[in-house]
């Protein structure tokens, strides 16, 4: 029987080199020659009791570039220099084997490729330190804006006076402060930039307690403790799978890099996070932002669709079975364009995808969609239904709320240079769109806002981006009266865009009284519905990773 081994191929002309074997060291570091621009790592032979092979690329300053993992289900990783913004000469590849019967006292083995002697070797991270890290076939994390940012997600019909443009970051250029979205003054470019180009979010998490600050993901090699909460990000999804559990997927954070901790599990019993990247088997979706994730309670599966990364646009469907914790990718029939910043709603077991940004060939700028696509998971097929009525204009970054299992209310979004605050309703029984005439003080035009259904007749809108600034206001819409009501809530006073809002259950608490000196006591066995806000950025160089909570009863009481 063939013996187990882990091999690496350095550049396209290099032969495979064995790094780990069944009777050798369980840790190996190898310096990557300066001429090498590609590295492929793969396993061969039966895995047996072996659990995984942890792999890490570090630059000459011992700063991690990417981290990946080989498993019995994902047996190959590849890296390419042009996909890694920080890849420089002096890169070191370190691999370590977890599981099996190898002696843990084996010293680390230092290898060389083509007589290249490493100047620095890096000890591999332990399995615990690698919890939550990526295990993809392609582990590139960086967003090379110098090459990709100029062409991705550019909306049509741009005006020279109104179109907001994202701030550029040139490789090697330092800036003390960069914005989520650019100023309107930059809109004199002949090619206007759409909302999706705000992948150039650059910043940091706002000041918080010392315990939270220590848990932030860092690019410095001095941080060895595993993360205890997600890093700051925007463009992610937070998908509830039951009353007290939600799954966080994807997002982009500081230095325009896609998050190296792309998947987390949130438990609202104690508002704790668990890194979930290594919990699920099967092919993990590639890093992305602007995607959607919807949970189907009948099949107990999460459906992830679309999104974008650098010059890549996605129209793939990935499914996470929350019972077996295994990813699978759908080979769907029918045609649906690659989309990002669309909306996706679940109705009677099908996915209703509306709007979004889609790519066009150069030199024509990317455009926004006004089409409705439906995915049938049972038949694995996409189709476009016959829809009548007054449908919304093309847009992206809008919200869609399902009310009473019958209607989808679509609000806001934009198509450069126009930002919207109009409302449309899709009757899912008649498949008919209609414009909703509203009363009361309506939210200002915006996109990338958060939304959540509060009751059978009300939903909430919070934050977003208006073309210049991130917003912090909150509104509730009543579908029975077609009226807007603005709420003033101290908990939701921080401007943010590209964030996630969900309604979940948290432990119930007594209100403070004079008898207990204002102390709150947890009522045993009681729960309450709570609105939770996570992530986003403020257009002033900050990313958020905190969880803000507001009891739904307090929201309804404030109306």
PDB file of C-alpha atoms in Angstrom, residues 129-414:
ATOM      1  CA  UNK A 129      -3.670  28.309  17.111  1.00  0.00           C
ATOM      2  CA  UNK A 130      -4.905  27.351  13.674  1.00  0.00           C
ATOM      3  CA  UNK A 131      -8.513  27.017  14.837  1.00  0.00           C
ATOM      4  CA  UNK A 132     -10.768  28.964  12.539  1.00  0.00           C
ATOM      5  CA  UNK A 133      -8.180  29.382   9.766  1.00  0.00           C
ATOM      6  CA  UNK A 134      -8.835  28.747   6.119  1.00  0.00           C
ATOM      7  CA  UNK A 135      -8.760  25.356   4.435  1.00  0.00           C
ATOM      8  CA  UNK A 136      -9.302  26.198   0.822  1.00  0.00           C
ATOM      9  CA  UNK A 137      -7.897  24.915  -2.386  1.00  0.00           C
ATOM     10  CA  UNK A 138      -6.865  28.470  -3.145  1.00  0.00           C
ATOM     11  CA  UNK A 139      -5.772  30.335  -0.046  1.00  0.00           C
ATOM     12  CA  UNK A 140      -5.083  33.822  -1.401  1.00  0.00           C
ATOM     13  CA  UNK A 141      -6.329  36.420   1.063  1.00  0.00           C
ATOM     14  CA  UNK A 142      -5.170  39.753  -0.306  1.00  0.00           C
ATOM     15  CA  UNK A 143      -7.107  42.213  -2.388  1.00  0.00           C
ATOM     16  CA  UNK A 144      -4.593  43.540  -4.901  1.00  0.00           C
ATOM     17  CA  UNK A 145      -6.244  46.857  -5.487  1.00  0.00           C
ATOM     18  CA  UNK A 146      -3.458  48.139  -7.649  1.00  0.00           C
ATOM     19  CA  UNK A 147      -4.443  45.597 -10.290  1.00  0.00           C
ATOM     20  CA  UNK A 148      -8.030  44.648  -9.613  1.00  0.00           C
ATOM     21  CA  UNK A 149      -9.691  47.502  -7.795  1.00  0.00           C
ATOM     22  CA  UNK A 150      -9.732  49.780 -10.820  1.00  0.00           C
ATOM     23  CA  UNK A 151     -11.941  47.459 -12.858  1.00  0.00           C
ATOM     24  CA  UNK A 152     -14.168  45.598 -10.467  1.00  0.00           C
ATOM     25  CA  UNK A 153     -17.776  46.477  -9.686  1.00  0.00           C
ATOM     26  CA  UNK A 154     -18.074  49.662 -11.724  1.00  0.00           C
ATOM     27  CA  UNK A 155     -21.668  50.738 -12.305  1.00  0.00           C
ATOM     28  CA  UNK A 156     -22.948  52.261 -15.554  1.00  0.00           C
ATOM     29  CA  UNK A 157     -24.603  55.643 -16.130  1.00  0.00           C
ATOM     30  CA  UNK A 158     -22.104  57.464 -13.967  1.00  0.00           C
ATOM     31  CA  UNK A 159     -22.305  61.221 -13.731  1.00  0.00           C
ATOM     32  CA  UNK A 160     -19.246  63.377 -13.290  1.00  0.00           C
ATOM     33  CA  UNK A 161     -20.827  65.459 -10.575  1.00  0.00           C
ATOM     34  CA  UNK A 162     -22.596  62.945  -8.414  1.00  0.00           C
ATOM     35  CA  UNK A 163     -20.869  59.602  -8.510  1.00  0.00           C
ATOM     36  CA  UNK A 164     -18.990  58.816  -5.281  1.00  0.00           C
ATOM     37  CA  UNK A 165     -15.686  57.096  -5.842  1.00  0.00           C
ATOM     38  CA  UNK A 166     -13.797  54.734  -3.589  1.00  0.00           C
ATOM     39  CA  UNK A 167     -10.450  55.849  -2.219  1.00  0.00           C
ATOM     40  CA  UNK A 168      -7.484  54.200  -3.927  1.00  0.00           C
ATOM     41  CA  UNK A 169      -4.600  52.537  -2.166  1.00  0.00           C
ATOM     42  CA  UNK A 170      -1.487  52.261  -4.292  1.00  0.00           C
ATOM     43  CA  UNK A 171       0.902  49.476  -3.396  1.00  0.00           C
ATOM     44  CA  UNK A 172       3.621  50.856  -1.176  1.00  0.00           C
ATOM     45  CA  UNK A 173       1.688  54.007  -0.329  1.00  0.00           C
ATOM     46  CA  UNK A 174       1.044  54.616   3.352  1.00  0.00           C
ATOM     47  CA  UNK A 175      -1.877  56.563   4.717  1.00  0.00           C
ATOM     48  CA  UNK A 176      -2.801  57.385   8.267  1.00  0.00           C
ATOM     49  CA  UNK A 177      -6.491  57.327   7.428  1.00  0.00           C
ATOM     50  CA  UNK A 178      -8.411  55.831   4.541  1.00  0.00           C
ATOM     51  CA  UNK A 179     -12.122  55.755   4.008  1.00  0.00           C
ATOM     52  CA  UNK A 180     -14.604  53.032   3.298  1.00  0.00           C
ATOM     53  CA  UNK A 181     -15.964  55.087   0.433  1.00  0.00           C
ATOM     54  CA  UNK A 182     -14.414  58.004  -1.425  1.00  0.00           C
ATOM     55  CA  UNK A 183     -15.535  61.618  -1.509  1.00  0.00           C
ATOM     56  CA  UNK A 184     -17.710  62.992  -4.273  1.00  0.00           C
ATOM     57  CA  UNK A 185     -14.850  65.273  -5.221  1.00  0.00           C
ATOM     58  CA  UNK A 186     -13.138  62.301  -6.833  1.00  0.00           C
ATOM     59  CA  UNK A 187     -16.058  61.705  -9.169  1.00  0.00           C
ATOM     60  CA  UNK A 188     -14.520  63.603 -12.070  1.00  0.00           C
ATOM     61  CA  UNK A 189     -13.045  60.380 -13.393  1.00  0.00           C
ATOM     62  CA  UNK A 190     -14.414  59.297 -16.744  1.00  0.00           C
ATOM     63  CA  UNK A 191     -15.185  55.875 -15.312  1.00  0.00           C
ATOM     64  CA  UNK A 192     -17.480  56.084 -12.304  1.00  0.00           C
ATOM     65  CA  UNK A 193     -17.133  53.670  -9.469  1.00  0.00           C
ATOM     66  CA  UNK A 194     -19.993  51.646  -8.071  1.00  0.00           C
ATOM     67  CA  UNK A 195     -20.807  50.663  -4.562  1.00  0.00           C
ATOM     68  CA  UNK A 196     -19.174  47.279  -4.894  1.00  0.00           C
ATOM     69  CA  UNK A 197     -15.793  48.891  -5.441  1.00  0.00           C
ATOM     70  CA  UNK A 198     -15.883  49.752  -1.780  1.00  0.00           C
ATOM     71  CA  UNK A 199     -14.022  46.544  -1.283  1.00  0.00           C
ATOM     72  CA  UNK A 200     -11.245  49.037  -0.614  1.00  0.00           C
ATOM     73  CA  UNK A 201     -12.398  49.372   2.966  1.00  0.00           C
ATOM     74  CA  UNK A 202      -9.345  50.093   5.044  1.00  0.00           C
ATOM     75  CA  UNK A 203      -9.252  50.716   8.754  1.00  0.00           C
ATOM     76  CA  UNK A 204      -9.288  49.318  12.214  1.00  0.00           C
ATOM     77  CA  UNK A 205     -11.678  48.198  14.876  1.00  0.00           C
ATOM     78  CA  UNK A 206     -12.792  51.030  17.188  1.00  0.00           C
ATOM     79  CA  UNK A 207     -11.377  51.209  20.716  1.00  0.00           C
ATOM     80  CA  UNK A 208     -12.891  48.670  23.073  1.00  0.00           C
ATOM     81  CA  UNK A 209     -12.042  46.932  26.312  1.00  0.00           C
ATOM     82  CA  UNK A 210      -8.592  45.487  26.812  1.00  0.00           C
ATOM     83  CA  UNK A 211      -9.849  41.931  26.625  1.00  0.00           C
ATOM     84  CA  UNK A 212     -11.497  42.613  23.272  1.00  0.00           C
ATOM     85  CA  UNK A 213      -8.487  44.476  21.903  1.00  0.00           C
ATOM     86  CA  UNK A 214      -6.188  41.552  22.645  1.00  0.00           C
ATOM     87  CA  UNK A 215      -8.427  39.235  20.689  1.00  0.00           C
ATOM     88  CA  UNK A 216      -8.151  41.166  17.444  1.00  0.00           C
ATOM     89  CA  UNK A 217      -6.585  39.377  14.549  1.00  0.00           C
ATOM     90  CA  UNK A 218      -3.097  40.726  13.980  1.00  0.00           C
ATOM     91  CA  UNK A 219      -0.611  40.473  11.187  1.00  0.00           C
ATOM     92  CA  UNK A 220       2.334  40.631  13.583  1.00  0.00           C
ATOM     93  CA  UNK A 221       4.133  37.395  14.452  1.00  0.00           C
ATOM     94  CA  UNK A 222       4.033  38.211  18.159  1.00  0.00           C
ATOM     95  CA  UNK A 223       0.384  37.214  18.470  1.00  0.00           C
ATOM     96  CA  UNK A 224       0.257  33.510  19.185  1.00  0.00           C
ATOM     97  CA  UNK A 225      -3.055  33.198  21.023  1.00  0.00           C
ATOM     98  CA  UNK A 226      -6.017  32.073  18.892  1.00  0.00           C
ATOM     99  CA  UNK A 227      -8.776  34.550  18.191  1.00  0.00           C
ATOM    100  CA  UNK A 228     -11.715  34.500  20.564  1.00  0.00           C
ATOM    101  CA  UNK A 229     -13.941  36.636  18.352  1.00  0.00           C
ATOM    102  CA  UNK A 230     -14.075  37.621  14.646  1.00  0.00           C
ATOM    103  CA  UNK A 231     -11.806  40.309  13.290  1.00  0.00           C
ATOM    104  CA  UNK A 232     -13.379  43.595  12.174  1.00  0.00           C
ATOM    105  CA  UNK A 233     -14.982  43.375   8.734  1.00  0.00           C
ATOM    106  CA  UNK A 234     -17.668  44.480   6.326  1.00  0.00           C
ATOM    107  CA  UNK A 235     -19.539  42.784   3.465  1.00  0.00           C
ATOM    108  CA  UNK A 236     -20.027  39.545   5.456  1.00  0.00           C
ATOM    109  CA  UNK A 237     -23.199  37.557   6.152  1.00  0.00           C
ATOM    110  CA  UNK A 238     -24.583  36.561   9.544  1.00  0.00           C
ATOM    111  CA  UNK A 239     -27.106  33.763   9.113  1.00  0.00           C
ATOM    112  CA  UNK A 240     -29.232  32.446  12.034  1.00  0.00           C
ATOM    113  CA  UNK A 241     -29.729  28.679  11.992  1.00  0.00           C
ATOM    114  CA  UNK A 242     -31.849  28.480  15.142  1.00  0.00           C
ATOM    115  CA  UNK A 243     -33.144  30.806  17.847  1.00  0.00           C
ATOM    116  CA  UNK A 244     -29.754  31.073  19.569  1.00  0.00           C
ATOM    117  CA  UNK A 245     -27.126  30.255  16.933  1.00  0.00           C
ATOM    118  CA  UNK A 246     -25.903  32.174  13.878  1.00  0.00           C
ATOM    119  CA  UNK A 247     -23.120  31.496  11.362  1.00  0.00           C
ATOM    120  CA  UNK A 248     -20.804  34.279  10.174  1.00  0.00           C
ATOM    121  CA  UNK A 249     -19.352  33.838   6.675  1.00  0.00           C
ATOM    122  CA  UNK A 250     -16.818  35.919   4.734  1.00  0.00           C
ATOM    123  CA  UNK A 251     -16.091  39.625   4.779  1.00  0.00           C
ATOM    124  CA  UNK A 252     -13.205  41.980   4.208  1.00  0.00           C
ATOM    125  CA  UNK A 253     -11.214  43.875   6.802  1.00  0.00           C
ATOM    126  CA  UNK A 254      -8.145  46.012   7.320  1.00  0.00           C
ATOM    127  CA  UNK A 255      -5.664  46.665   4.513  1.00  0.00           C
ATOM    128  CA  UNK A 256      -8.260  45.564   1.953  1.00  0.00           C
ATOM    129  CA  UNK A 257      -7.634  41.941   2.834  1.00  0.00           C
ATOM    130  CA  UNK A 258     -10.215  39.212   2.930  1.00  0.00           C
ATOM    131  CA  UNK A 259     -10.576  37.911   6.455  1.00  0.00           C
ATOM    132  CA  UNK A 260      -8.327  35.016   7.412  1.00  0.00           C
ATOM    133  CA  UNK A 261     -10.972  33.963   9.935  1.00  0.00           C
ATOM    134  CA  UNK A 262     -13.894  33.732   7.477  1.00  0.00           C
ATOM    135  CA  UNK A 263     -16.290  31.522   9.429  1.00  0.00           C
ATOM    136  CA  UNK A 264     -17.569  31.778  13.010  1.00  0.00           C
ATOM    137  CA  UNK A 265     -20.451  30.476  15.094  1.00  0.00           C
ATOM    138  CA  UNK A 266     -22.262  32.932  17.383  1.00  0.00           C
ATOM    139  CA  UNK A 267     -24.084  31.619  20.467  1.00  0.00           C
ATOM    140  CA  UNK A 268     -26.470  34.151  22.017  1.00  0.00           C
ATOM    141  CA  UNK A 269     -26.764  32.322  25.334  1.00  0.00           C
ATOM    142  CA  UNK A 270     -23.589  34.065  26.433  1.00  0.00           C
ATOM    143  CA  UNK A 271     -22.784  36.089  23.278  1.00  0.00           C
ATOM    144  CA  UNK A 272     -19.724  33.927  22.632  1.00  0.00           C
ATOM    145  CA  UNK A 273     -17.977  33.120  19.357  1.00  0.00           C
ATOM    146  CA  UNK A 274     -16.514  29.807  18.190  1.00  0.00           C
ATOM    147  CA  UNK A 275     -14.180  29.650  15.186  1.00  0.00           C
ATOM    148  CA  UNK A 276     -16.049  27.353  12.805  1.00  0.00           C
ATOM    149  CA  UNK A 277     -13.805  27.180   9.738  1.00  0.00           C
ATOM    150  CA  UNK A 278     -12.273  23.869  10.786  1.00  0.00           C
ATOM    151  CA  UNK A 279     -15.542  22.383  12.050  1.00  0.00           C
ATOM    152  CA  UNK A 280     -17.068  21.879   8.605  1.00  0.00           C
ATOM    153  CA  UNK A 281     -15.824  19.304   6.116  1.00  0.00           C
ATOM    154  CA  UNK A 282     -15.874  19.559   2.354  1.00  0.00           C
ATOM    155  CA  UNK A 283     -14.862  22.404  -0.008  1.00  0.00           C
ATOM    156  CA  UNK A 284     -15.180  25.736   1.779  1.00  0.00           C
ATOM    157  CA  UNK A 285     -16.383  28.678  -0.372  1.00  0.00           C
ATOM    158  CA  UNK A 286     -13.597  30.902  -1.618  1.00  0.00           C
ATOM    159  CA  UNK A 287     -13.154  34.228   0.194  1.00  0.00           C
ATOM    160  CA  UNK A 288     -15.647  36.861  -0.938  1.00  0.00           C
ATOM    161  CA  UNK A 289     -17.784  39.863  -0.022  1.00  0.00           C
ATOM    162  CA  UNK A 290     -21.197  41.006  -1.226  1.00  0.00           C
ATOM    163  CA  UNK A 291     -22.559  37.454  -1.142  1.00  0.00           C
ATOM    164  CA  UNK A 292     -25.748  36.256   0.534  1.00  0.00           C
ATOM    165  CA  UNK A 293     -26.362  33.388   2.976  1.00  0.00           C
ATOM    166  CA  UNK A 294     -29.884  32.114   3.663  1.00  0.00           C
ATOM    167  CA  UNK A 295     -30.973  29.315   5.988  1.00  0.00           C
ATOM    168  CA  UNK A 296     -33.708  26.835   5.060  1.00  0.00           C
ATOM    169  CA  UNK A 297     -35.257  25.468   8.290  1.00  0.00           C
ATOM    170  CA  UNK A 298     -36.891  22.550   6.480  1.00  0.00           C
ATOM    171  CA  UNK A 299     -33.666  21.084   5.085  1.00  0.00           C
ATOM    172  CA  UNK A 300     -31.483  22.637   7.834  1.00  0.00           C
ATOM    173  CA  UNK A 301     -29.049  23.930   5.238  1.00  0.00           C
ATOM    174  CA  UNK A 302     -27.378  27.302   4.555  1.00  0.00           C
ATOM    175  CA  UNK A 303     -27.267  28.458   0.910  1.00  0.00           C
ATOM    176  CA  UNK A 304     -24.399  30.818   0.016  1.00  0.00           C
ATOM    177  CA  UNK A 305     -24.669  32.553  -3.350  1.00  0.00           C
ATOM    178  CA  UNK A 306     -22.616  35.020  -5.383  1.00  0.00           C
ATOM    179  CA  UNK A 307     -20.295  37.765  -4.209  1.00  0.00           C
ATOM    180  CA  UNK A 308     -16.990  39.036  -5.565  1.00  0.00           C
ATOM    181  CA  UNK A 309     -13.256  38.973  -4.890  1.00  0.00           C
ATOM    182  CA  UNK A 310     -10.736  41.110  -6.754  1.00  0.00           C
ATOM    183  CA  UNK A 311     -11.487  40.515 -10.432  1.00  0.00           C
ATOM    184  CA  UNK A 312     -13.498  37.384  -9.685  1.00  0.00           C
ATOM    185  CA  UNK A 313     -17.291  37.398  -9.707  1.00  0.00           C
ATOM    186  CA  UNK A 314     -19.267  34.442  -8.433  1.00  0.00           C
ATOM    187  CA  UNK A 315     -22.555  32.818  -9.395  1.00  0.00           C
ATOM    188  CA  UNK A 316     -21.873  29.587  -7.538  1.00  0.00           C
ATOM    189  CA  UNK A 317     -24.105  28.044  -4.886  1.00  0.00           C
ATOM    190  CA  UNK A 318     -22.454  26.497  -1.821  1.00  0.00           C
ATOM    191  CA  UNK A 319     -24.510  24.550   0.707  1.00  0.00           C
ATOM    192  CA  UNK A 320     -23.616  23.948   4.347  1.00  0.00           C
ATOM    193  CA  UNK A 321     -25.526  21.100   5.961  1.00  0.00           C
ATOM    194  CA  UNK A 322     -25.786  22.193   9.596  1.00  0.00           C
ATOM    195  CA  UNK A 323     -26.486  18.639  10.767  1.00  0.00           C
ATOM    196  CA  UNK A 324     -23.477  16.911   9.200  1.00  0.00           C
ATOM    197  CA  UNK A 325     -21.408  20.125   9.079  1.00  0.00           C
ATOM    198  CA  UNK A 326     -20.289  19.465   5.543  1.00  0.00           C
ATOM    199  CA  UNK A 327     -19.966  21.856   2.622  1.00  0.00           C
ATOM    200  CA  UNK A 328     -21.032  20.933  -0.893  1.00  0.00           C
ATOM    201  CA  UNK A 329     -21.126  22.879  -4.147  1.00  0.00           C
ATOM    202  CA  UNK A 330     -24.125  22.743  -6.469  1.00  0.00           C
ATOM    203  CA  UNK A 331     -23.737  22.099 -10.176  1.00  0.00           C
ATOM    204  CA  UNK A 332     -26.883  23.995 -11.100  1.00  0.00           C
ATOM    205  CA  UNK A 333     -28.659  24.073 -14.434  1.00  0.00           C
ATOM    206  CA  UNK A 334     -30.036  27.237 -15.952  1.00  0.00           C
ATOM    207  CA  UNK A 335     -28.334  30.604 -16.259  1.00  0.00           C
ATOM    208  CA  UNK A 336     -27.780  33.239 -13.599  1.00  0.00           C
ATOM    209  CA  UNK A 337     -25.147  35.974 -13.989  1.00  0.00           C
ATOM    210  CA  UNK A 338     -22.380  36.478 -11.456  1.00  0.00           C
ATOM    211  CA  UNK A 339     -23.794  38.900  -8.884  1.00  0.00           C
ATOM    212  CA  UNK A 340     -22.667  40.817  -5.812  1.00  0.00           C
ATOM    213  CA  UNK A 341     -24.583  43.072  -3.418  1.00  0.00           C
ATOM    214  CA  UNK A 342     -27.881  41.513  -4.449  1.00  0.00           C
ATOM    215  CA  UNK A 343     -30.676  40.448  -2.110  1.00  0.00           C
ATOM    216  CA  UNK A 344     -31.680  36.840  -1.506  1.00  0.00           C
ATOM    217  CA  UNK A 345     -34.893  35.716   0.212  1.00  0.00           C
ATOM    218  CA  UNK A 346     -36.118  32.229   1.071  1.00  0.00           C
ATOM    219  CA  UNK A 347     -39.737  31.459   0.196  1.00  0.00           C
ATOM    220  CA  UNK A 348     -41.238  27.958   0.219  1.00  0.00           C
ATOM    221  CA  UNK A 349     -37.824  26.344  -0.084  1.00  0.00           C
ATOM    222  CA  UNK A 350     -36.642  28.461  -3.044  1.00  0.00           C
ATOM    223  CA  UNK A 351     -34.138  31.326  -3.229  1.00  0.00           C
ATOM    224  CA  UNK A 352     -35.392  34.615  -4.688  1.00  0.00           C
ATOM    225  CA  UNK A 353     -32.395  36.664  -5.908  1.00  0.00           C
ATOM    226  CA  UNK A 354     -33.066  40.276  -6.916  1.00  0.00           C
ATOM    227  CA  UNK A 355     -30.786  42.974  -8.335  1.00  0.00           C
ATOM    228  CA  UNK A 356     -27.081  43.252  -7.633  1.00  0.00           C
ATOM    229  CA  UNK A 357     -23.950  44.285  -9.523  1.00  0.00           C
ATOM    230  CA  UNK A 358     -22.778  42.149 -12.437  1.00  0.00           C
ATOM    231  CA  UNK A 359     -19.596  42.317 -14.557  1.00  0.00           C
ATOM    232  CA  UNK A 360     -19.458  43.508 -18.133  1.00  0.00           C
ATOM    233  CA  UNK A 361     -16.578  43.175 -20.588  1.00  0.00           C
ATOM    234  CA  UNK A 362     -14.146  46.073 -20.752  1.00  0.00           C
ATOM    235  CA  UNK A 363     -14.297  48.912 -21.588  1.00  0.00           C
ATOM    236  CA  UNK A 364     -18.016  48.995 -20.750  1.00  0.00           C
ATOM    237  CA  UNK A 365     -18.488  49.564 -17.004  1.00  0.00           C
ATOM    238  CA  UNK A 366     -20.154  47.001 -14.779  1.00  0.00           C
ATOM    239  CA  UNK A 367     -23.895  47.318 -14.365  1.00  0.00           C
ATOM    240  CA  UNK A 368     -26.727  46.841 -11.900  1.00  0.00           C
ATOM    241  CA  UNK A 369     -29.482  44.303 -12.413  1.00  0.00           C
ATOM    242  CA  UNK A 370     -33.252  44.640 -12.116  1.00  0.00           C
ATOM    243  CA  UNK A 371     -33.905  40.951 -12.742  1.00  0.00           C
ATOM    244  CA  UNK A 372     -35.411  38.350 -10.431  1.00  0.00           C
ATOM    245  CA  UNK A 373     -33.875  34.857 -10.438  1.00  0.00           C
ATOM    246  CA  UNK A 374     -35.166  31.848  -8.517  1.00  0.00           C
ATOM    247  CA  UNK A 375     -33.103  28.831  -7.481  1.00  0.00           C
ATOM    248  CA  UNK A 376     -34.881  25.529  -6.847  1.00  0.00           C
ATOM    249  CA  UNK A 377     -32.635  23.404  -4.570  1.00  0.00           C
ATOM    250  CA  UNK A 378     -34.663  20.245  -5.188  1.00  0.00           C
ATOM    251  CA  UNK A 379     -34.033  20.353  -8.953  1.00  0.00           C
ATOM    252  CA  UNK A 380     -30.747  22.304  -8.720  1.00  0.00           C
ATOM    253  CA  UNK A 381     -31.963  24.700 -11.387  1.00  0.00           C
ATOM    254  CA  UNK A 382     -32.131  28.465 -11.888  1.00  0.00           C
ATOM    255  CA  UNK A 383     -35.082  30.054 -13.659  1.00  0.00           C
ATOM    256  CA  UNK A 384     -36.635  33.476 -14.209  1.00  0.00           C
ATOM    257  CA  UNK A 385     -40.316  33.751 -13.322  1.00  0.00           C
ATOM    258  CA  UNK A 386     -42.853  35.831 -15.219  1.00  0.00           C
ATOM    259  CA  UNK A 387     -43.273  38.974 -13.117  1.00  0.00           C
ATOM    260  CA  UNK A 388     -45.803  41.730 -13.746  1.00  0.00           C
ATOM    261  CA  UNK A 389     -46.401  45.189 -12.329  1.00  0.00           C
ATOM    262  CA  UNK A 390     -44.118  48.124 -11.555  1.00  0.00           C
ATOM    263  CA  UNK A 391     -40.770  46.552 -10.695  1.00  0.00           C
ATOM    264  CA  UNK A 392     -37.802  48.346  -9.086  1.00  0.00           C
ATOM    265  CA  UNK A 393     -35.187  50.000 -11.250  1.00  0.00           C
ATOM    266  CA  UNK A 394     -31.736  48.343 -11.444  1.00  0.00           C
ATOM    267  CA  UNK A 395     -29.917  48.586  -8.118  1.00  0.00           C
ATOM    268  CA  UNK A 396     -27.549  46.953  -5.661  1.00  0.00           C
ATOM    269  CA  UNK A 397     -26.854  47.239  -1.960  1.00  0.00           C
ATOM    270  CA  UNK A 398     -30.598  47.271  -1.253  1.00  0.00           C
ATOM    271  CA  UNK A 399     -32.522  45.324   1.405  1.00  0.00           C
ATOM    272  CA  UNK A 400     -35.356  42.809   1.052  1.00  0.00           C
ATOM    273  CA  UNK A 401     -37.639  41.719   3.910  1.00  0.00           C
ATOM    274  CA  UNK A 402     -40.148  38.851   3.734  1.00  0.00           C
ATOM    275  CA  UNK A 403     -43.372  39.773   5.533  1.00  0.00           C
ATOM    276  CA  UNK A 404     -46.134  37.314   6.482  1.00  0.00           C
ATOM    277  CA  UNK A 405     -44.618  34.665   4.192  1.00  0.00           C
ATOM    278  CA  UNK A 406     -46.324  36.424   1.311  1.00  0.00           C
ATOM    279  CA  UNK A 407     -44.620  39.719   0.481  1.00  0.00           C
ATOM    280  CA  UNK A 408     -41.060  40.887  -0.163  1.00  0.00           C
ATOM    281  CA  UNK A 409     -40.463  44.566   0.620  1.00  0.00           C
ATOM    282  CA  UNK A 410     -37.476  46.047  -1.251  1.00  0.00           C
ATOM    283  CA  UNK A 411     -35.942  49.285   0.014  1.00  0.00           C
ATOM    284  CA  UNK A 412     -33.111  51.557  -1.111  1.00  0.00           C
ATOM    285  CA  UNK A 413     -29.893  50.641  -2.879  1.00  0.00           C
ATOM    286  CA  UNK A 414     -28.172  52.465  -5.680  1.00  0.00           C
TER     287      UNK A 414
END
